[in-house]
Coordinates of C-alpha atoms in Angstrom, one line a residue:
Chain A
X28 CA 86.8 62.2 94.9
X29 CA 84.9 64.9 93.2
X30 CA 82.4 65.1 91.2
X31 CA 81.5 66.9 87.7
X32 CA 79.8 70.2 88.0
X33 CA 77.8 69.6 84.6
X34 CA 77.2 65.7 84.4
X35 CA 77.8 65.0 88.0
X36 CA 80.1 62.1 86.8
X37 CA 82.4 60.5 89.7
X38 CA 86.2 62.1 89.2
X39 CA 89.2 61.9 91.0
X40 CA 90.8 64.6 92.7
X41 CA 94.0 64.6 90.8
X42 CA 91.1 65.0 86.7
X43 CA 91.5 67.8 85.0
X44 CA 88.4 67.4 83.0
X45 CA 85.6 65.2 83.0
X46 CA 86.0 62.3 80.8
X47 CA 82.2 62.0 80.0
X48 CA 81.7 65.8 78.9
X49 CA 85.0 67.4 78.9
X50 CA 83.6 69.7 81.3
X51 CA 86.7 71.2 83.6
X52 CA 84.7 72.5 86.7
X53 CA 83.7 70.1 89.7
X54 CA 82.6 70.3 93.1
X55 CA 82.4 68.3 96.5
X56 CA 79.0 67.2 95.6
X57 CA 77.3 65.3 92.9
X58 CA 74.2 67.6 91.0
X59 CA 71.0 66.8 92.4
X60 CA 68.7 66.9 89.9
X61 CA 64.8 65.6 89.6
X62 CA 65.8 62.8 87.5
X63 CA 68.4 61.4 90.3
X64 CA 65.2 62.2 92.9
X65 CA 62.9 59.5 90.8
X66 CA 62.3 56.2 92.6
X67 CA 65.3 53.6 91.9
X68 CA 63.6 51.1 89.5
X69 CA 62.8 54.5 87.3
X70 CA 66.2 55.4 87.5
X71 CA 67.1 51.6 86.4
X72 CA 65.0 51.9 83.7
X73 CA 67.0 55.2 82.2
X74 CA 70.6 54.2 83.5
X75 CA 72.3 53.9 79.4
X76 CA 75.7 52.3 79.3
X77 CA 78.4 54.5 79.4
X78 CA 78.5 56.9 75.5
X79 CA 81.3 55.8 74.2
X80 CA 80.5 57.4 71.4
X81 CA 81.6 60.8 73.3
X82 CA 84.6 59.3 74.1
X83 CA 87.9 59.7 72.0
X84 CA 90.1 56.3 71.2
X85 CA 92.6 56.2 69.5
X86 CA 93.2 55.3 66.3
X87 CA 94.8 51.8 65.1
X88 CA 98.3 53.5 64.4
X89 CA 99.2 54.8 68.0
X90 CA 98.1 51.0 69.4
X91 CA 101.2 50.8 70.8
X92 CA 100.4 54.0 73.4
X93 CA 96.6 53.0 73.5
X94 CA 96.5 50.8 76.6
X95 CA 98.1 53.8 78.9
X96 CA 96.5 56.4 77.2
X97 CA 93.2 55.1 78.1
X98 CA 89.8 57.2 77.0
X99 CA 89.8 61.2 76.0
X100 CA 87.4 63.7 76.7
X101 CA 84.7 64.9 74.4
X102 CA 86.3 67.8 72.4
X103 CA 89.7 66.5 72.8
X104 CA 91.8 64.5 71.0
X105 CA 95.1 62.5 71.0
X106 CA 95.8 61.9 67.5
X107 CA 97.0 62.8 64.9
X108 CA 99.8 65.0 67.1
X109 CA 100.2 69.1 66.2
X110 CA 103.5 70.0 66.4
X111 CA 103.4 73.4 65.3
X112 CA 100.8 74.1 68.1
X113 CA 103.2 72.4 70.6
X114 CA 105.6 74.4 69.4
X115 CA 104.7 77.8 69.6
X116 CA 102.4 76.7 72.9
X117 CA 106.5 76.0 74.5
X118 CA 107.9 79.3 73.2
X119 CA 104.7 81.1 74.6
X120 CA 105.3 79.2 77.6
X121 CA 109.4 80.1 77.7
X122 CA 109.1 83.4 76.8
X123 CA 106.5 84.1 79.5
X124 CA 107.4 82.1 82.2
X125 CA 111.0 82.2 81.8
X126 CA 110.9 86.4 82.4
X127 CA 108.3 85.9 85.2
X128 CA 111.0 83.7 87.0
X129 CA 113.8 86.1 85.9
X130 CA 111.7 89.0 88.0
X131 CA 111.4 87.1 90.8
X132 CA 114.9 85.3 91.1
X133 CA 115.8 89.2 89.8
X134 CA 113.7 90.9 92.8
X135 CA 114.9 88.1 95.4
X136 CA 118.0 89.0 94.2
X137 CA 118.8 92.1 94.8
X138 CA 116.8 92.3 97.8
X139 CA 119.2 90.2 99.5
X140 CA 122.3 90.9 98.1
X141 CA 121.9 93.9 95.7
X142 CA 125.8 94.4 94.7
X143 CA 125.9 90.6 94.0
X144 CA 122.7 90.6 92.3
X145 CA 124.0 93.5 89.8
X146 CA 127.4 91.8 89.4
X147 CA 125.4 88.1 87.7
X148 CA 123.1 90.1 85.5
X149 CA 125.7 91.9 84.0
X150 CA 127.0 88.5 82.4
X151 CA 123.8 88.9 80.1
X152 CA 125.5 92.3 79.0
X153 CA 128.9 91.4 78.5
X154 CA 131.1 88.8 75.9
X155 CA 128.2 85.4 74.6
X156 CA 125.6 87.7 76.8
X157 CA 122.7 86.9 74.4
X158 CA 123.6 83.2 74.0
X159 CA 123.7 82.8 77.7
X160 CA 120.6 84.9 78.4
X161 CA 118.6 82.5 76.1
X162 CA 119.9 79.2 77.4
X163 CA 118.9 80.6 81.3
X164 CA 115.5 82.2 80.6
X165 CA 114.8 79.0 78.7
X166 CA 115.9 76.5 81.8
X167 CA 114.2 79.1 84.2
X168 CA 110.8 79.1 81.8
X169 CA 111.1 75.5 81.5
X170 CA 111.0 74.7 85.4
X171 CA 108.2 76.9 86.3
X172 CA 105.9 75.9 83.4
X173 CA 106.7 73.0 84.2
X174 CA 105.2 73.0 87.7
X175 CA 102.2 74.9 86.4
X176 CA 102.0 72.3 84.0
X177 CA 102.4 69.9 87.0
X178 CA 99.8 71.7 89.1
X179 CA 96.9 72.3 86.4
X180 CA 98.0 70.0 83.3
X181 CA 97.8 73.5 81.2
X182 CA 99.6 76.8 81.0
X183 CA 99.3 79.7 79.1
X184 CA 100.5 78.6 76.2
X185 CA 99.1 75.1 76.1
X186 CA 95.2 76.9 77.2
X187 CA 95.4 79.6 73.7
X188 CA 97.2 77.1 71.4
X189 CA 94.1 74.1 73.0
X190 CA 96.6 71.9 74.6
X191 CA 96.9 69.9 77.6
X192 CA 99.6 67.7 79.7
X193 CA 97.8 64.3 81.6
X194 CA 99.0 61.2 82.9
X195 CA 97.8 58.1 80.8
X196 CA 94.8 58.1 83.5
X197 CA 94.0 61.5 82.3
X198 CA 94.7 62.9 85.6
X199 CA 97.7 65.7 85.9
X200 CA 101.2 64.5 86.4
X201 CA 101.7 66.9 89.8
X202 CA 104.4 69.4 90.2
X203 CA 107.5 67.8 90.7
X204 CA 107.0 65.1 87.6
X205 CA 105.9 68.5 85.1
X206 CA 109.2 70.0 86.1
X207 CA 111.4 66.6 85.5
X208 CA 109.5 66.6 81.9
X209 CA 110.0 70.0 81.3
X210 CA 113.4 70.1 82.0
X211 CA 113.7 67.2 79.4
X212 CA 112.0 68.9 77.3
X213 CA 114.7 71.6 77.5
X214 CA 117.4 68.8 77.3
X215 CA 115.6 66.5 74.3
X216 CA 113.9 69.1 72.5
X217 CA 115.3 72.0 72.9
X218 CA 119.0 71.5 73.5
X219 CA 119.8 74.1 76.2
X220 CA 118.2 76.5 73.8
X221 CA 121.3 76.9 72.0
X222 CA 121.4 78.7 68.6
X223 CA 121.9 75.8 65.6
X224 CA 121.6 73.1 68.3
X225 CA 118.1 73.8 69.5
X226 CA 117.6 73.3 65.3
X227 CA 119.0 69.5 65.4
X228 CA 117.3 68.4 68.4
X229 CA 113.5 70.3 67.8
X230 CA 114.1 68.5 64.4
X231 CA 114.8 64.8 66.0
X232 CA 111.7 65.8 68.4
X233 CA 109.8 66.6 65.4
X234 CA 110.4 63.4 63.3
X235 CA 109.2 61.4 66.4
X236 CA 106.2 63.4 67.3
X237 CA 105.3 62.7 63.7
X238 CA 106.2 59.3 63.0
X239 CA 105.4 57.5 67.2
X240 CA 102.5 60.2 67.8
X241 CA 104.6 60.8 71.2
X242 CA 107.6 62.5 72.4
X243 CA 110.8 61.0 74.3
X244 CA 110.2 63.1 76.6
X245 CA 106.3 62.0 77.2
X246 CA 107.1 57.8 76.3
X247 CA 109.1 58.2 79.2
X248 CA 107.5 60.0 81.6
X249 CA 104.1 58.1 80.9
X250 CA 102.5 61.8 79.8
X251 CA 100.0 62.8 77.1
X252 CA 99.2 65.7 75.1
X253 CA 94.8 66.3 74.3
X254 CA 94.5 69.0 71.8
X255 CA 91.7 70.8 71.5
X256 CA 90.3 70.1 67.3
X257 CA 91.2 72.7 65.2
X258 CA 88.3 74.9 64.3
X259 CA 87.6 78.2 64.0
X260 CA 88.1 79.6 68.1
X261 CA 91.3 77.9 67.6
X262 CA 92.2 79.4 64.9
X263 CA 91.9 82.7 66.8
X264 CA 93.3 81.4 69.9
X265 CA 96.6 80.5 67.7
X266 CA 96.7 83.8 66.5
X267 CA 96.4 85.7 69.7
X268 CA 99.0 83.3 71.6
X269 CA 101.4 84.2 68.4
X270 CA 100.8 88.5 69.4
X271 CA 101.5 87.8 72.8
X272 CA 104.7 85.8 71.8
X273 CA 105.2 88.8 69.6
X274 CA 104.4 91.7 72.1
X275 CA 106.2 89.7 74.8
X276 CA 109.9 89.8 72.6
X277 CA 109.0 93.3 71.8
X278 CA 108.6 94.4 75.6
X279 CA 111.6 92.5 76.5
X280 CA 113.9 93.8 73.8
X281 CA 112.4 97.6 74.9
X282 CA 113.9 96.7 78.6
X283 CA 116.9 95.6 77.2
X284 CA 117.9 98.6 75.3
X285 CA 116.7 101.0 78.7
Chain B
X30 CA 84.6 76.5 100.1
X31 CA 88.0 76.3 101.9
X32 CA 89.7 76.9 98.2
X33 CA 88.5 80.1 98.2
X34 CA 89.2 80.7 101.8
X35 CA 92.7 80.3 101.0
X36 CA 92.6 81.9 97.5
X37 CA 90.8 85.4 99.5
X38 CA 93.6 84.5 102.3
X39 CA 96.5 84.9 99.8
X40 CA 95.2 88.1 98.4
X41 CA 94.6 89.6 101.7
X42 CA 98.2 88.7 102.7
X43 CA 99.2 90.4 99.3
X44 CA 97.3 93.0 99.7
X45 CA 98.4 94.0 103.4
X46 CA 101.8 93.3 102.5
X47 CA 102.2 95.5 99.5
X48 CA 100.5 98.2 101.6
X49 CA 102.9 97.8 104.1
X50 CA 105.8 98.0 101.3
X51 CA 104.2 101.1 100.0
X52 CA 103.1 103.4 103.1
X53 CA 105.7 105.0 104.5
X54 CA 106.3 104.5 108.0
X55 CA 109.0 104.7 109.1
X56 CA 108.9 108.7 107.9
X57 CA 105.7 108.7 109.4
X58 CA 106.9 107.6 113.2
X59 CA 110.5 109.7 112.5
X60 CA 108.4 112.8 112.0
X61 CA 106.7 112.4 115.2
X62 CA 108.9 110.7 116.8
X63 CA 112.4 112.4 116.1
X64 CA 114.1 108.9 116.2
X65 CA 114.8 107.6 113.1
X66 CA 116.6 103.9 114.5
X67 CA 112.9 103.4 116.7
X68 CA 110.6 104.0 113.4
X69 CA 112.8 101.7 111.4
X70 CA 112.9 99.1 114.0
X71 CA 108.9 99.5 114.6
X72 CA 108.4 99.6 110.7
X73 CA 110.2 96.3 109.9
X74 CA 108.5 94.9 113.4
X75 CA 105.0 95.7 111.8
X76 CA 106.3 94.3 108.2
X77 CA 107.1 90.8 109.6
X78 CA 104.3 90.2 112.0
X79 CA 102.0 90.8 109.1
X80 CA 104.4 88.5 107.0
X81 CA 104.6 85.4 110.0
X82 CA 100.7 85.8 110.9
X83 CA 100.1 85.6 107.3
X84 CA 102.3 82.4 106.3
X85 CA 100.9 80.8 109.2
X86 CA 97.6 81.1 108.1
X87 CA 98.4 79.7 104.6
X88 CA 100.3 77.1 106.0
X89 CA 98.0 75.6 108.2
X90 CA 95.7 75.1 105.1
X91 CA 98.7 72.8 104.2
X92 CA 97.8 70.4 107.1
X93 CA 95.6 68.1 107.0
X94 CA 93.1 66.3 109.7
X95 CA 96.2 63.6 110.9
X96 CA 98.9 67.0 111.3
X97 CA 100.8 65.5 107.9
X98 CA 101.4 68.1 104.8
X99 CA 98.9 67.7 102.4
X100 CA 100.4 66.0 99.3
X101 CA 98.3 67.6 96.5
X102 CA 98.8 71.5 95.7
X103 CA 97.5 73.1 93.5
X104 CA 98.6 76.6 91.2
X105 CA 97.7 79.0 94.0
X106 CA 100.1 77.5 96.2
X107 CA 102.9 77.3 93.7
X108 CA 101.6 81.0 93.5
X109 CA 101.7 81.4 96.6
X110 CA 105.0 80.5 97.4
X111 CA 106.3 82.6 94.9
X112 CA 104.9 85.6 96.4
X113 CA 106.3 85.0 99.9
X114 CA 109.2 84.4 98.1
X115 CA 109.5 88.0 97.2
X116 CA 107.9 88.9 100.6
X117 CA 110.3 87.1 102.6
X118 CA 113.2 89.0 100.2
X119 CA 111.7 92.4 101.0
X120 CA 111.6 91.5 104.6
X121 CA 115.6 90.3 104.1
X122 CA 115.9 93.8 102.6
X123 CA 113.7 95.9 105.2
X124 CA 116.4 94.6 107.8
X125 CA 119.7 95.8 106.2
X126 CA 118.4 98.6 104.5
X127 CA 117.4 99.5 108.3
X128 CA 120.4 99.3 109.0
X129 CA 122.5 100.8 106.5
X130 CA 119.9 104.0 107.0
X131 CA 121.0 104.2 110.7
X132 CA 124.4 103.9 109.9
X133 CA 124.5 106.6 107.1
X134 CA 121.7 109.3 109.2
X135 CA 125.7 108.7 111.6
X136 CA 127.8 109.5 109.3
X137 CA 126.1 112.4 107.1
X138 CA 126.7 113.9 110.3
X139 CA 130.3 113.4 110.2
X140 CA 130.4 114.7 106.0
X141 CA 129.0 117.6 106.4
X142 CA 131.7 119.5 104.8
X143 CA 132.3 123.3 105.0
X144 CA 130.0 125.5 104.5
X145 CA 130.7 128.2 101.1
X146 CA 131.8 131.5 101.8
X147 CA 130.4 134.3 100.1
X148 CA 132.3 138.2 98.9
X149 CA 130.1 140.5 96.7
X150 CA 129.1 137.7 94.4
X151 CA 132.3 135.4 94.3
X152 CA 132.2 132.0 96.5
X153 CA 134.7 130.2 97.7
X154 CA 134.0 125.9 98.9
X155 CA 137.2 125.8 100.7
X156 CA 137.2 121.5 102.2
X157 CA 135.0 118.7 102.1
X158 CA 131.7 119.2 100.0
X159 CA 128.8 117.9 102.1
X160 CA 125.0 118.5 103.5
X161 CA 126.4 122.1 105.1
X162 CA 128.1 122.9 101.6
X163 CA 125.0 122.5 99.8
X164 CA 122.3 124.7 102.5
X165 CA 124.9 127.8 102.3
X166 CA 125.6 127.4 98.2
X167 CA 121.3 127.5 98.1
X168 CA 120.7 129.8 100.4
X169 CA 124.0 132.1 98.6
X170 CA 122.4 131.8 95.3
X171 CA 118.9 132.8 96.1
X172 CA 120.3 136.0 98.2
X173 CA 123.2 136.9 95.7
X174 CA 124.1 137.2 92.2
X175 CA 126.9 134.3 91.8
X176 CA 129.0 135.2 89.5
X177 CA 131.8 133.1 90.2
X178 CA 132.3 130.0 92.9
X179 CA 136.4 128.8 93.5
X180 CA 136.9 125.4 94.2
X181 CA 139.5 123.7 96.4
X182 CA 138.6 121.0 98.0
X183 CA 139.1 117.0 98.3
X184 CA 136.1 116.0 97.6
X185 CA 133.0 114.7 99.6
X186 CA 128.9 113.4 99.3
X187 CA 128.0 113.0 95.4
X188 CA 124.7 113.9 96.4
X189 CA 125.9 117.0 97.6
X190 CA 127.9 117.9 95.2
X191 CA 125.1 116.9 91.9
X192 CA 123.3 119.4 93.8
X193 CA 125.5 122.1 94.3
X194 CA 126.4 121.6 90.4
X195 CA 122.6 122.1 89.8
X196 CA 122.4 125.2 91.6
X197 CA 125.3 126.4 89.1
X198 CA 124.3 125.3 85.8
X199 CA 120.6 126.6 86.5
X200 CA 122.8 130.1 87.5
X201 CA 125.0 129.9 85.0
X202 CA 127.7 130.5 87.2
X203 CA 131.6 130.7 86.4
X204 CA 134.2 128.1 87.9
X205 CA 137.1 128.6 89.2
X206 CA 140.1 126.3 90.1
X207 CA 143.4 126.7 91.1
X208 CA 144.8 124.1 93.6
X209 CA 143.3 120.5 94.2
X210 CA 140.0 119.3 93.0
X211 CA 139.4 115.7 93.2
X212 CA 136.5 113.3 93.5
X213 CA 133.2 115.2 93.7
X214 CA 135.1 119.0 94.0
X215 CA 135.2 118.0 89.8
X216 CA 131.3 117.2 89.4
X217 CA 131.4 120.9 90.4
X218 CA 133.8 122.1 88.6
X219 CA 132.8 120.9 85.2
X220 CA 129.2 122.2 85.7
X221 CA 130.3 125.6 85.2
X222 CA 129.1 127.8 82.0
X223 CA 133.1 128.3 82.2
X224 CA 135.7 126.9 84.0
X225 CA 139.1 128.7 84.6
X226 CA 141.8 126.9 85.9
X227 CA 145.8 127.7 86.7
X228 CA 148.3 124.9 84.9
X229 CA 149.3 123.9 88.0
X230 CA 145.9 123.2 89.7
X231 CA 145.3 119.1 89.9
X232 CA 141.8 117.3 89.2
X233 CA 141.2 113.9 91.0
X234 CA 139.6 111.3 89.7
X235 CA 138.3 108.3 91.0
X236 CA 135.9 105.5 92.2
X237 CA 133.5 106.6 94.8
X238 CA 132.7 105.1 97.9
X239 CA 129.8 104.7 100.4
X240 CA 130.3 106.7 103.7
X241 CA 128.5 103.5 105.5
X242 CA 129.1 99.7 105.4
X243 CA 131.1 100.4 102.6
X244 CA 132.1 96.3 102.2
X245 CA 128.7 95.6 102.7
X246 CA 126.0 94.2 100.3
X247 CA 124.6 97.5 100.2
X248 CA 127.8 99.8 100.8
X249 CA 129.4 98.3 97.4
X250 CA 126.3 98.8 95.6
X251 CA 125.7 101.7 96.8
X252 CA 129.3 102.6 95.6
X253 CA 128.8 101.3 92.1
X254 CA 125.4 103.2 91.5
X255 CA 127.4 106.5 92.8
X256 CA 130.6 106.2 91.1
X257 CA 128.0 105.1 87.7
X258 CA 126.0 108.1 88.2
X259 CA 129.8 110.1 88.4
X260 CA 131.0 108.9 85.7
X261 CA 127.8 109.7 83.5
X262 CA 127.7 112.8 85.1
X263 CA 131.9 113.8 83.9
X264 CA 131.4 112.0 80.9
X265 CA 128.1 114.6 80.1
X266 CA 130.1 117.7 81.4
X267 CA 132.6 117.1 78.1
X268 CA 135.1 115.0 80.6
X269 CA 137.1 113.0 77.7
X270 CA 136.5 109.3 77.7
X271 CA 140.3 108.0 78.5
X272 CA 139.9 110.3 81.3
X273 CA 136.8 108.0 82.5
X274 CA 138.2 104.8 81.6
X275 CA 141.4 105.4 83.8
X276 CA 139.3 106.7 86.8
X277 CA 137.0 104.1 86.7
X278 CA 139.8 101.6 87.0
X279 CA 140.7 104.3 89.9
X280 CA 139.5 102.1 93.2
X281 CA 138.2 104.7 95.6
X282 CA 141.6 105.2 98.2
X283 CA 143.7 106.1 95.0
X284 CA 142.9 109.3 93.2
X285 CA 143.8 109.7 89.1
X286 CA 145.1 113.0 88.7
X287 CA 144.8 115.6 85.8
X288 CA 146.8 118.9 85.9
X289 CA 145.0 122.1 84.7
X290 CA 147.2 122.7 82.1
X291 CA 146.1 119.2 80.4
X292 CA 142.5 120.0 80.7
X293 CA 143.4 123.3 79.2
X294 CA 145.1 122.0 76.0
X295 CA 142.4 119.5 75.8
X296 CA 139.6 122.5 75.6
X297 CA 137.9 121.4 78.7
X298 CA 139.0 124.4 80.9
X299 CA 140.2 128.2 79.8
X300 CA 143.7 129.4 81.2
X301 CA 143.4 131.7 84.1
X302 CA 145.4 134.9 84.4
X303 CA 146.0 136.5 87.8

């Protein structure tokens, strides 16, 4: 058990944010405030029912999922879905974690077996190398970002585009389930990142998300995606996220040209 | 509090290991003890000791009071896992490369090459090219005004040949080939201000081969890098791409020969009138 650093609300260890106030920092002990030090009878008078006004409940449209989704912390929304923000976050995560994963794999492979590593990486400069590069980078990116999302509820892309992946009770989904979820995204949503195939699978995923409020992989894994409301701050973060995505791709092109 | 300790431990361990990678302990010990084997073993032992100690401390954070592994991992565990995978790979590389360096140091003595002979401003390299060849050419170029380097060699070390080629290029020296000039020798020949050849001279091209552990991963990798360097140098110095293509497909234990007459015909060399 842990406690919210802001409002002292008790929380499960796996929770990513306070269900009461939405704060993300927790402590092992609740805050000791003058109010809590007051005599019990006074506290009893001050106790209020849980402020349901701070909790966003799902609209009737998503009643099918609503029983599983539970409560959404203040400042976050479960609906309507934000497919474009999710797509942009996914692209940024695939790029960032794909390159990071490849950097780690490359370092380890070259350190242990440099000749075999060189032979392996030369396949990306051969015929069909660009498509193979896309397919494998997306796979590595999905596995790594899945682990990060599972352990923290967020990732670089999701942090910038204001998204959070949790289970139906608002808990982190864990590394293994996070990776399983992202591999499902890789297969069903991105179509293995094969050009044209991915357009088709992305369109199906987009239609399902708009229609039902959830993607097939989230429904299967009992996951929900919360998002920040759109405001000037979030718009700025969206722009920064897209700028980082462009920078990463430009850096990769320069590196390939070398 | 334990999270903070864990975070500081991960950072401290990473800093210690990076410091060990950056500090040239082997060179320091080799300079002081003049024993390459001992210095490389010492470096590997220090590195692995720090790696295992810091790894053990981090694993202790993953064991709960019942002696079981904790199941609730967080981002720092993932980051530490990836980081340690890299450090372990580097540690493995350290062991393999130490063995390679020791083998290389022994073999370098075997491939020291011949010393260049000077006669006025005419230098002759007559035999294998190696460290001794480079040192002698360097010394001669320092004290003499060399005009011509005559080559007769079946090859040698690429690194030494490239250094000799650089001296020849810098001093605008002419090169002459009357007989065989193969493998690393060609690198020196093509770097001359002008290349004079007799029509019956023969130029040999092939892939490079590591002088140490040629069948090991590091040996194969070094051979590949040396071959790429050699072909790129030849291309830069005017050797046509069809010759380079044939050379690239010729293994290190075979030789693809081109005659002096062929090079003259292609305008790469000038006919030598004796």
